[in-house]
Amino acid sequence: MDIFDALLHGFAQAVSFSNLLWCLVGCALGTAVGVLPGIGPAVAVAMLLPITGKVEVTASMIFFSGIYYGAMYGGSTTSILLNTPGETSSMVTALEGNKMAKSGRAGAALATAAIGSFVAGTIATVVVTLFAPGVAEFAVRLGPPEYFMLMLLAFTTVSAVLGQSTLRGMAALFIGLAVGCVGMDQISGQGRYVGNIPELLDGIEIVLVAVGLFAVAEVLYAALYEGRQAETQNALSRVHMTARDWRRSIPAWLRGTVIGAPFGCIPAGGTEIPTFLSYAAEKKLARDPQARAEFGTSGAIEGVAGPEAANNATVTTALIPLLTLGIPTSNTTAILLGAFQNYGIQPGPQLFTTAAALVWALIASLYIGNLMLLVLNLPMVGLWVRLLRVPKPQLYAGILIFSTVGAYGMRQSAFDLFLLYGIALVGVAMRRFGFPTAPVLVGMILGPLAEAQLRNALSIGEGSPMVFLQRPMSLALLVVVLAVLLLPRAARWWGRRRAAAAAV
């Protein structure tokens, strides 16, 4: 009943005119961002972070959340019609969705993607409502050793899962940790790595790093390396589903939700894994001979319904570790963590007591936003498709101008602009050589917090690192960290050994 009462209070705040308007604008903008190839929610949220200096905290977090899950809806449109995923999470949708469009069933594919996103998003929001307070209550009992190990787990999982290799992921993480060390030491007050530059004494702004790495770097990379591509668009049929489509989609939606929801709760690095798992499951579970024959040929509707549901379930439940532990599990949640910090709010177990009104208004807005997105996506899909006519040069020029003005507007500092474009060039180099950018943000945001927890833990242990082994939860987390780092290598070594043995 406490959860139900808190949620009702959240709805009372979320349905205020201003918050509903912010939610609607966020959902509409998120859908547009998802539709336009090359612009993801991370880029959009990073670009709009400067509004945190002007807009009230609840309204801005509802707005950013609308962009976040709105992009998941919109990403399916370009995947199905153009075979160009607007978001990495929509790559799997393109496999069957584009084949359905080519065989004249684009409307059914778009409908199952939109309704599946709504079903999965709503179920996952119920999971957030029921389980997030319990996780927060449990997390309150953890001490500095456990928190340090949790952050170490976030570092290793995000770095190991994102990107082409663990080594590149770890290198990106250490760049972030180094950036996080710039500024005054939390305890001694000494300047670290400031190089006699007064502007660096306060540290490097999270907004600058996020906008530089995601928005500006995206534009510069597109200008430098992406050639002109001729895009062919499939015809858009009427957006509806037959009775047979419904029968085939409903089980796929539910299975996709069950697969995706747990992945959002763990720091496992995004939506790619659950969407591929859902697609593999649907392909394997296809009983109807006609449905089995459609996979990879004319397009199977289950191959769109399952991955889209898994994608949205993962995105929604990713708010559990963000709100309860302060641990981001994707690019966008890392930037959302930065937005919280801009308001002086540190997500974690105390958030449900210190900022309960904000948290429950945000959760209530997820229910409202899901309904808004269904209304925006089904009847208005033709409008979103017209966005694809926006020429890329003008689109990217607009992003560049908006990002530059936003970054300058925070402190009216020319130094910030030089820093912004310096960070953007680093971002371009990282993209060019396959280094993931999310670990940089995770390292920068969580690095100073991990340092503080490490110092506190060593103080508890009177300087002895054995404090991490003497506490059961801390030891268990350390084992998980080692497993994340060592098990994939052991599996690859064992696979090579078996292949060599088979060759002999």
Coordinates of C-alpha atoms in Angstrom, one line a residue:
M1 CA 0.0 0.0 0.0
D2 CA 2.9 2.4 0.7
I3 CA 4.1 1.9 -2.9
F4 CA 0.6 2.4 -4.3
D5 CA 0.1 5.6 -2.2
A6 CA 3.5 6.9 -3.3
L7 CA 2.7 6.2 -7.0
L8 CA -0.7 8.1 -6.6
H9 CA 1.3 11.1 -5.3
G10 CA 3.6 10.7 -8.2
F11 CA 0.7 10.7 -10.7
A12 CA -0.7 13.8 -8.9
Q13 CA 2.5 15.6 -9.7
A14 CA 3.1 14.1 -13.2
V15 CA -0.4 15.1 -14.5
S16 CA 0.2 18.8 -13.8
F17 CA -0.1 20.8 -17.0
S18 CA 3.6 21.7 -17.2
N19 CA 4.9 18.2 -16.5
L20 CA 2.4 16.7 -19.0
L21 CA 3.6 19.2 -21.6
W22 CA 7.3 18.3 -20.9
C23 CA 6.4 14.6 -21.2
L24 CA 4.7 15.1 -24.5
V25 CA 7.5 17.2 -25.9
G26 CA 10.1 14.7 -24.7
C27 CA 8.2 11.7 -26.2
A28 CA 7.7 13.5 -29.5
L29 CA 11.3 14.6 -29.7
G30 CA 12.4 11.1 -28.7
T31 CA 10.4 9.6 -31.5
A32 CA 11.9 12.0 -34.0
V33 CA 15.4 11.3 -32.7
G34 CA 14.8 7.5 -33.0
V35 CA 13.4 8.0 -36.6
L36 CA 16.4 10.0 -37.8
P37 CA 19.4 7.7 -38.5
G38 CA 22.6 8.5 -36.7
I39 CA 21.0 10.5 -33.8
G40 CA 20.3 8.4 -30.7
P41 CA 18.8 9.4 -27.3
A42 CA 22.3 9.8 -25.9
V43 CA 23.1 12.5 -28.5
A44 CA 19.8 14.3 -27.9
V45 CA 19.9 14.2 -24.1
A46 CA 23.6 15.3 -24.1
M47 CA 22.8 18.2 -26.5
L48 CA 19.9 19.3 -24.2
L49 CA 21.7 19.0 -20.9
P50 CA 22.3 22.7 -20.6
I51 CA 18.5 23.2 -19.9
T52 CA 19.2 21.7 -16.4
G53 CA 20.3 25.2 -15.5
K54 CA 16.9 26.8 -16.3
V55 CA 14.2 24.1 -15.9
E56 CA 12.9 22.6 -12.6
V57 CA 14.3 19.2 -11.8
T58 CA 11.1 17.1 -12.0
A59 CA 10.1 18.6 -15.3
S60 CA 13.6 18.2 -16.9
M61 CA 13.9 14.5 -15.7
I62 CA 10.5 13.7 -17.1
F63 CA 11.5 15.4 -20.4
F64 CA 14.8 13.5 -20.6
S65 CA 13.1 10.2 -19.8
G66 CA 10.5 10.9 -22.6
I67 CA 13.4 11.3 -25.1
Y68 CA 15.0 8.2 -23.7
Y69 CA 12.2 5.7 -24.3
G70 CA 10.6 7.7 -27.1
A71 CA 13.7 7.0 -29.2
M72 CA 13.2 3.3 -28.7
Y73 CA 9.8 3.6 -30.4
G74 CA 11.0 5.7 -33.3
G75 CA 14.1 3.6 -34.1
S76 CA 11.9 0.8 -35.5
T77 CA 10.4 3.1 -38.2
T78 CA 13.7 3.5 -40.1
S79 CA 14.7 -0.1 -39.5
I80 CA 11.5 -1.3 -41.1
L81 CA 11.2 1.2 -44.0
L82 CA 14.8 1.9 -44.8
N83 CA 16.8 -1.0 -43.3
T84 CA 18.7 1.8 -41.5
P85 CA 18.4 1.4 -37.7
G86 CA 18.0 4.8 -36.1
E87 CA 19.3 3.2 -32.8
T88 CA 21.7 0.3 -32.3
S89 CA 18.9 -1.5 -30.4
S90 CA 16.8 -1.5 -33.6
M91 CA 19.4 -3.5 -35.6
V92 CA 17.6 -6.8 -34.9
T93 CA 14.2 -5.3 -35.9
A94 CA 15.7 -4.5 -39.3
L95 CA 16.4 -8.2 -40.0
E96 CA 12.7 -9.2 -40.3
G97 CA 11.0 -5.8 -40.3
N98 CA 12.6 -4.7 -43.6
K99 CA 11.8 -8.0 -45.3
M100 CA 8.1 -7.6 -44.2
A101 CA 8.1 -4.1 -45.7
K102 CA 9.6 -5.4 -49.0
S103 CA 6.8 -8.0 -49.1
G104 CA 4.1 -5.3 -48.7
R105 CA 3.5 -5.7 -44.9
A106 CA 5.2 -2.6 -43.6
G107 CA 2.0 -1.5 -41.8
A108 CA 1.8 -4.8 -39.8
A109 CA 5.5 -4.6 -38.9
L110 CA 5.2 -0.9 -37.7
A111 CA 2.0 -1.8 -35.7
T112 CA 3.5 -4.8 -33.9
A113 CA 6.6 -2.8 -33.1
A114 CA 4.6 0.1 -31.6
I115 CA 2.1 -2.0 -29.7
G116 CA 4.9 -4.4 -28.5
S117 CA 6.9 -1.4 -27.2
F118 CA 3.8 -0.2 -25.3
V119 CA 3.1 -3.6 -23.8
A120 CA 6.7 -4.3 -22.8
G121 CA 7.2 -0.7 -21.5
T122 CA 4.1 -0.8 -19.3
I123 CA 5.0 -4.3 -17.8
A124 CA 8.6 -3.1 -17.2
T125 CA 7.3 0.1 -15.5
V126 CA 5.2 -2.1 -13.2
V127 CA 8.5 -4.0 -12.4
V128 CA 10.2 -0.7 -11.7
T129 CA 7.3 0.4 -9.4
L130 CA 7.3 -2.9 -7.4
F131 CA 11.0 -3.7 -7.1
A132 CA 12.9 -0.3 -7.1
P133 CA 11.9 0.6 -3.5
G134 CA 12.9 -2.9 -2.3
V135 CA 16.3 -2.6 -4.0
A136 CA 16.8 0.8 -2.5
E137 CA 15.9 -0.5 1.0
F138 CA 18.5 -3.3 0.6
A139 CA 21.1 -0.9 -0.8
V140 CA 20.8 1.3 2.3
R141 CA 22.3 -1.5 4.4
L142 CA 25.5 -1.6 2.2
G143 CA 28.7 0.1 3.5
P144 CA 31.6 1.7 1.7
P145 CA 33.4 -1.6 0.8
E146 CA 30.2 -2.9 -0.9
Y147 CA 29.6 0.4 -2.8
F148 CA 33.2 0.4 -4.0
M149 CA 32.8 -3.1 -5.3
L150 CA 29.4 -2.2 -6.9
M151 CA 31.2 0.6 -8.8
L152 CA 34.0 -1.7 -9.7
L153 CA 31.4 -4.1 -11.1
A154 CA 29.9 -1.2 -13.1
F155 CA 33.3 -0.3 -14.5
T156 CA 34.1 -3.8 -15.6
T157 CA 30.7 -4.8 -17.0
V158 CA 30.2 -1.6 -19.0
S159 CA 33.8 -1.7 -20.3
A160 CA 33.8 -5.4 -21.1
V161 CA 30.4 -5.5 -22.8
L162 CA 30.5 -2.3 -24.8
G163 CA 32.8 -1.9 -27.8
Q164 CA 34.8 -4.3 -29.9
S165 CA 37.1 -5.5 -27.2
T166 CA 37.6 -5.5 -23.4
L167 CA 41.0 -3.8 -23.8
R168 CA 39.5 -0.9 -25.8
G169 CA 36.6 -0.7 -23.2
M170 CA 39.1 -0.6 -20.3
A171 CA 41.2 2.1 -22.1
A172 CA 38.1 4.3 -22.5
L173 CA 37.2 3.7 -18.9
F174 CA 40.7 4.9 -17.7
I175 CA 40.3 8.0 -19.9
G176 CA 37.1 8.8 -18.0
L177 CA 38.7 8.0 -14.6
A178 CA 41.6 10.4 -15.5
V179 CA 39.1 13.2 -16.5
G180 CA 37.2 12.6 -13.2
C181 CA 40.4 13.3 -11.3
V182 CA 40.9 16.8 -12.8
G183 CA 40.1 19.5 -10.2
M184 CA 40.3 19.8 -6.5
D185 CA 40.9 16.8 -4.3
Q186 CA 37.8 16.0 -2.2
I187 CA 39.8 15.7 1.0
S188 CA 43.0 17.7 0.8
G189 CA 41.7 20.5 -1.4
Q190 CA 44.8 20.4 -3.6
G191 CA 44.4 21.0 -7.3
R192 CA 45.0 17.8 -9.4
Y193 CA 46.0 17.8 -13.1
V194 CA 44.9 21.4 -13.6
G195 CA 48.2 22.6 -15.2
N196 CA 47.9 26.2 -13.7
I197 CA 44.6 26.7 -15.6
P198 CA 42.1 28.3 -13.1
E199 CA 39.0 27.1 -15.1
L200 CA 40.0 23.5 -14.4
L201 CA 40.0 23.9 -10.6
D202 CA 36.3 23.1 -10.5
G203 CA 36.8 20.0 -12.6
I204 CA 35.6 19.4 -16.2
E205 CA 31.8 19.7 -16.6
I206 CA 29.9 16.5 -17.3
V207 CA 27.7 18.4 -19.8
L208 CA 30.8 19.4 -21.8
V209 CA 32.1 15.8 -22.0
A210 CA 28.7 14.4 -22.8
V211 CA 27.9 17.0 -25.6
G212 CA 31.5 16.7 -27.0
L213 CA 31.7 12.9 -27.0
F214 CA 28.2 12.3 -28.3
A215 CA 26.7 15.2 -30.2
V216 CA 29.6 17.2 -31.6
A217 CA 31.8 14.0 -32.2
E218 CA 28.8 12.4 -34.1
V219 CA 28.6 15.4 -36.4
L220 CA 32.3 15.6 -37.1
Y221 CA 32.6 11.9 -37.6
A222 CA 29.7 12.0 -40.2
A223 CA 31.4 14.9 -42.0
L224 CA 34.8 13.2 -42.1
Y225 CA 34.1 9.6 -42.7
E226 CA 30.5 8.9 -43.9
G227 CA 30.1 9.1 -47.7
R228 CA 26.9 9.9 -49.4
Q229 CA 24.5 6.9 -49.3
A230 CA 21.6 6.4 -51.6
E231 CA 18.7 5.4 -49.4
T232 CA 15.7 3.5 -50.8
Q233 CA 12.4 3.6 -48.9
N234 CA 9.8 0.9 -48.9
A235 CA 6.2 1.9 -49.4
L236 CA 4.1 2.5 -46.3
S237 CA 1.0 0.3 -46.1
R238 CA -2.0 0.9 -43.7
V239 CA -0.8 0.5 -40.1
H240 CA -2.9 -2.4 -38.9
M241 CA -2.6 -6.1 -37.8
T242 CA -4.8 -9.1 -38.9
A243 CA -6.2 -11.5 -36.3
R244 CA -3.4 -14.0 -37.2
D245 CA -0.8 -11.2 -36.7
W246 CA -2.2 -10.6 -33.2
R247 CA -2.1 -14.3 -32.4
R248 CA 1.5 -14.5 -33.4
S249 CA 2.6 -11.2 -31.8
I250 CA 1.1 -11.5 -28.3
P251 CA 3.3 -14.5 -27.1
A252 CA 6.4 -12.8 -28.8
W253 CA 5.7 -9.6 -26.9
L254 CA 5.5 -11.4 -23.6
R255 CA 8.6 -13.5 -24.2
G256 CA 10.5 -10.4 -25.3
T257 CA 9.5 -8.6 -22.1
V258 CA 10.6 -11.5 -19.9
I259 CA 14.0 -11.7 -21.7
G260 CA 14.6 -7.9 -21.7
A261 CA 13.5 -6.9 -18.2
P262 CA 16.3 -8.6 -16.3
F263 CA 19.0 -7.2 -18.6
G264 CA 18.0 -3.6 -17.7
C265 CA 18.5 -4.4 -14.0
I266 CA 22.1 -5.5 -14.3
P267 CA 25.1 -3.4 -15.5
A268 CA 25.4 -5.5 -18.7
G269 CA 25.8 -2.7 -21.3
G270 CA 22.7 -1.9 -23.3
T271 CA 19.9 -3.5 -25.3
E272 CA 21.9 -5.3 -28.0
I273 CA 22.2 -8.6 -26.1
P274 CA 18.5 -9.0 -25.1
T275 CA 17.2 -8.1 -28.5
F276 CA 19.5 -10.7 -30.2
L277 CA 18.5 -13.3 -27.6
S278 CA 14.8 -12.5 -28.2
Y279 CA 15.2 -12.9 -32.0
A280 CA 17.1 -16.2 -31.5
A281 CA 14.3 -17.4 -29.2
E282 CA 11.5 -16.5 -31.6
K283 CA 13.3 -18.2 -34.5
K284 CA 13.8 -21.4 -32.4
L285 CA 10.3 -21.4 -30.9
A286 CA 8.5 -20.9 -34.3
R287 CA 6.1 -23.9 -34.5
D288 CA 4.0 -22.9 -37.5
P289 CA 5.7 -24.1 -40.7
Q290 CA 4.6 -20.9 -42.5
A291 CA 6.1 -18.7 -39.7
R292 CA 9.3 -20.7 -39.8
A293 CA 9.5 -20.3 -43.5
E294 CA 9.1 -16.5 -43.2
F295 CA 12.2 -16.0 -41.1
G296 CA 14.9 -14.6 -43.3
T297 CA 12.7 -14.6 -46.5
S298 CA 9.5 -12.6 -46.5
G299 CA 9.8 -11.5 -42.9
A300 CA 8.3 -13.1 -39.8
I301 CA 6.3 -10.8 -37.5
E302 CA 7.6 -12.6 -34.4
G303 CA 11.1 -11.4 -35.4
V304 CA 9.9 -7.8 -35.0
A305 CA 7.5 -8.2 -32.0
G306 CA 9.9 -10.0 -29.7
P307 CA 13.1 -7.9 -30.1
E308 CA 11.1 -4.6 -29.9
A309 CA 9.5 -5.8 -26.7
A310 CA 12.9 -6.9 -25.3
N311 CA 14.4 -3.5 -26.3
N312 CA 11.7 -1.4 -24.5
A313 CA 11.7 -3.7 -21.4
T314 CA 15.4 -3.3 -21.0
V315 CA 15.4 0.4 -21.5
T316 CA 12.7 0.9 -18.8
T317 CA 14.1 -1.5 -16.1
A318 CA 17.6 0.2 -16.6
L319 CA 16.1 2.9 -14.4
I320 CA 16.2 0.5 -11.4
P321 CA 20.1 0.4 -11.0
L322 CA 20.3 4.1 -12.0
L323 CA 17.8 5.3 -9.3
T324 CA 18.6 2.8 -6.5
L325 CA 22.3 2.4 -6.8
G326 CA 23.4 5.4 -8.9
I327 CA 24.9 3.0 -11.5
P328 CA 24.2 3.7 -15.2
T329 CA 24.0 0.7 -17.6
S330 CA 24.0 2.5 -21.0
N331 CA 25.1 5.6 -22.7
T332 CA 21.9 7.5 -22.1
T333 CA 21.5 6.5 -18.4
A334 CA 25.1 7.7 -17.9
I335 CA 24.1 11.1 -19.3
L336 CA 20.9 11.0 -17.1
L337 CA 23.1 10.4 -14.1
G338 CA 25.0 13.6 -15.1
A339 CA 21.7 15.5 -15.3
F340 CA 20.8 14.4 -11.8
Q341 CA 24.3 15.6 -10.6
N342 CA 23.8 19.0 -12.3
Y343 CA 20.9 19.5 -9.8
G344 CA 23.1 18.4 -6.9
I345 CA 21.2 15.1 -6.6
Q346 CA 23.1 11.8 -6.3
P347 CA 21.0 8.8 -7.3
G348 CA 21.3 6.0 -4.9
P349 CA 19.5 4.2 -2.0
Q350 CA 18.8 7.5 -0.2
L351 CA 17.1 9.0 -3.3
F352 CA 13.7 7.3 -2.4
T353 CA 13.7 9.2 0.9
T354 CA 15.5 12.4 0.1
A355 CA 13.8 13.0 -3.3
A356 CA 10.7 10.7 -3.1
A357 CA 8.4 13.2 -4.9
L358 CA 10.8 13.4 -7.9
V359 CA 11.3 9.6 -8.1
W360 CA 7.6 8.8 -8.0
A361 CA 6.7 11.6 -10.4
L362 CA 9.3 10.2 -12.8
I363 CA 7.9 6.6 -12.5
A364 CA 4.3 7.8 -12.9
S365 CA 5.5 9.7 -16.1
L366 CA 6.7 6.4 -17.6
Y367 CA 3.1 5.1 -17.6
I368 CA 1.8 8.3 -19.1
G369 CA 4.7 8.5 -21.6
N370 CA 4.0 5.0 -22.8
L371 CA 0.4 5.8 -23.6
M372 CA 1.4 9.1 -25.3
L373 CA 3.9 7.2 -27.5
L374 CA 1.3 4.7 -28.6
V375 CA -0.9 7.5 -29.7
L376 CA 2.0 9.4 -31.3
N377 CA 3.3 6.3 -33.2
L378 CA 0.3 4.5 -34.6
P379 CA -1.8 7.3 -36.2
M380 CA 1.1 9.6 -36.9
V381 CA 3.6 7.3 -38.4
G382 CA 3.3 9.0 -41.8
L383 CA 4.4 12.3 -40.2
W384 CA 7.5 10.7 -38.7
V385 CA 8.4 9.1 -42.0
R386 CA 8.5 12.7 -43.6
L387 CA 11.3 13.5 -41.2
L388 CA 13.5 11.2 -43.2
R389 CA 13.4 13.9 -46.0
V390 CA 15.5 16.3 -43.8
P391 CA 18.8 16.6 -45.6
K392 CA 21.8 15.3 -43.5
P393 CA 24.0 18.4 -43.9
Q394 CA 21.3 20.8 -42.5
L395 CA 20.4 18.3 -39.8
Y396 CA 24.0 18.0 -38.6
A397 CA 24.6 21.7 -38.9
G398 CA 21.7 22.3 -36.6
I399 CA 23.0 19.8 -34.0
L400 CA 26.4 21.5 -34.1
I401 CA 25.0 25.0 -33.6
F402 CA 22.7 23.9 -30.8
S403 CA 25.4 22.0 -29.0
T404 CA 27.9 24.9 -29.2
V405 CA 25.4 27.6 -28.0
G406 CA 24.2 25.3 -25.2
A407 CA 27.8 24.6 -24.0
Y408 CA 28.7 28.3 -24.1
G409 CA 25.5 29.3 -22.3
M410 CA 26.4 27.4 -19.2
R411 CA 29.2 29.6 -18.0
Q412 CA 29.7 32.0 -20.9
S413 CA 33.3 30.8 -21.1
A414 CA 35.4 30.7 -24.3
F415 CA 37.6 28.1 -22.6
D416 CA 34.6 25.8 -22.5
L417 CA 34.3 26.0 -26.3
F418 CA 37.9 25.1 -26.8
L419 CA 37.5 22.2 -24.4
L420 CA 34.2 21.1 -26.1
Y421 CA 35.8 20.8 -29.5
G422 CA 39.0 19.2 -28.0
I423 CA 36.8 16.5 -26.4
A424 CA 34.9 16.1 -29.7
L425 CA 38.1 15.4 -31.6
V426 CA 39.0 12.8 -29.0
G427 CA 35.5 11.3 -29.5
V428 CA 36.0 11.2 -33.3
A429 CA 39.4 9.4 -32.8
M430 CA 37.7 6.9 -30.4
R431 CA 34.9 6.2 -32.9
R432 CA 37.4 5.9 -35.8
F433 CA 39.4 3.2 -34.0
G434 CA 36.6 1.4 -32.3
F435 CA 36.8 2.7 -28.7
P436 CA 33.4 2.9 -27.0
T437 CA 32.5 6.3 -25.5
A438 CA 30.1 5.2 -22.7
P439 CA 32.9 3.9 -20.4
V440 CA 34.4 7.5 -20.5
L441 CA 31.3 9.0 -19.0
V442 CA 30.9 6.1 -16.5
G443 CA 34.5 6.5 -15.4
M444 CA 34.2 10.3 -15.2
I445 CA 30.9 10.3 -13.2
L446 CA 31.5 7.2 -10.9
G447 CA 35.3 7.6 -10.6
P448 CA 35.3 10.4 -7.9
L449 CA 32.5 8.5 -6.0
A450 CA 34.4 5.2 -6.2
E451 CA 37.5 7.0 -4.9
A452 CA 35.6 8.4 -1.9
Q453 CA 34.1 5.0 -1.1
L454 CA 37.6 3.4 -1.4
R455 CA 39.0 5.9 1.1
N456 CA 36.1 5.3 3.5
A457 CA 36.4 1.5 3.2
L458 CA 40.2 1.6 3.9
S459 CA 39.5 3.9 6.9
I460 CA 37.0 1.3 8.2
G461 CA 39.7 -1.4 7.7
E462 CA 42.4 0.8 9.3
G463 CA 44.3 0.8 6.1
S464 CA 44.0 -2.9 5.4
P465 CA 42.6 -4.0 2.0
M466 CA 41.4 -7.2 3.6
V467 CA 38.2 -5.3 4.5
F468 CA 37.0 -6.1 1.0
L469 CA 37.4 -9.9 1.7
Q470 CA 36.0 -9.9 5.3
R471 CA 32.5 -8.7 4.4
P472 CA 30.4 -11.4 2.6
M473 CA 28.6 -9.0 0.1
S474 CA 31.8 -7.3 -0.8
L475 CA 33.6 -10.6 -1.4
A476 CA 30.6 -11.9 -3.5
L477 CA 30.8 -8.8 -5.7
L478 CA 34.6 -9.2 -6.1
V479 CA 34.0 -12.7 -7.3
V480 CA 31.5 -11.4 -9.9
V481 CA 33.9 -8.8 -11.1
L482 CA 36.6 -11.5 -11.6
A483 CA 34.1 -13.7 -13.3
V484 CA 33.2 -10.9 -15.8
L485 CA 36.9 -10.4 -16.6
L486 CA 38.1 -14.0 -16.7
L487 CA 35.2 -16.2 -17.8
P488 CA 34.9 -14.9 -21.4
R489 CA 38.7 -15.4 -21.9
A490 CA 38.5 -18.9 -20.4
A491 CA 35.6 -19.8 -22.7
R492 CA 37.5 -18.5 -25.8
W493 CA 40.6 -20.5 -24.7
W494 CA 38.6 -23.6 -24.2
G495 CA 36.9 -23.1 -27.6
R496 CA 40.3 -22.8 -29.4
R497 CA 41.6 -25.8 -27.6
R498 CA 38.6 -27.9 -28.6
A499 CA 38.8 -26.7 -32.2
A500 CA 42.5 -27.6 -32.3
A501 CA 41.8 -31.0 -30.8
A502 CA 39.0 -31.6 -33.4
A503 CA 41.4 -30.5 -36.3
V504 CA 43.9 -33.2 -35.2

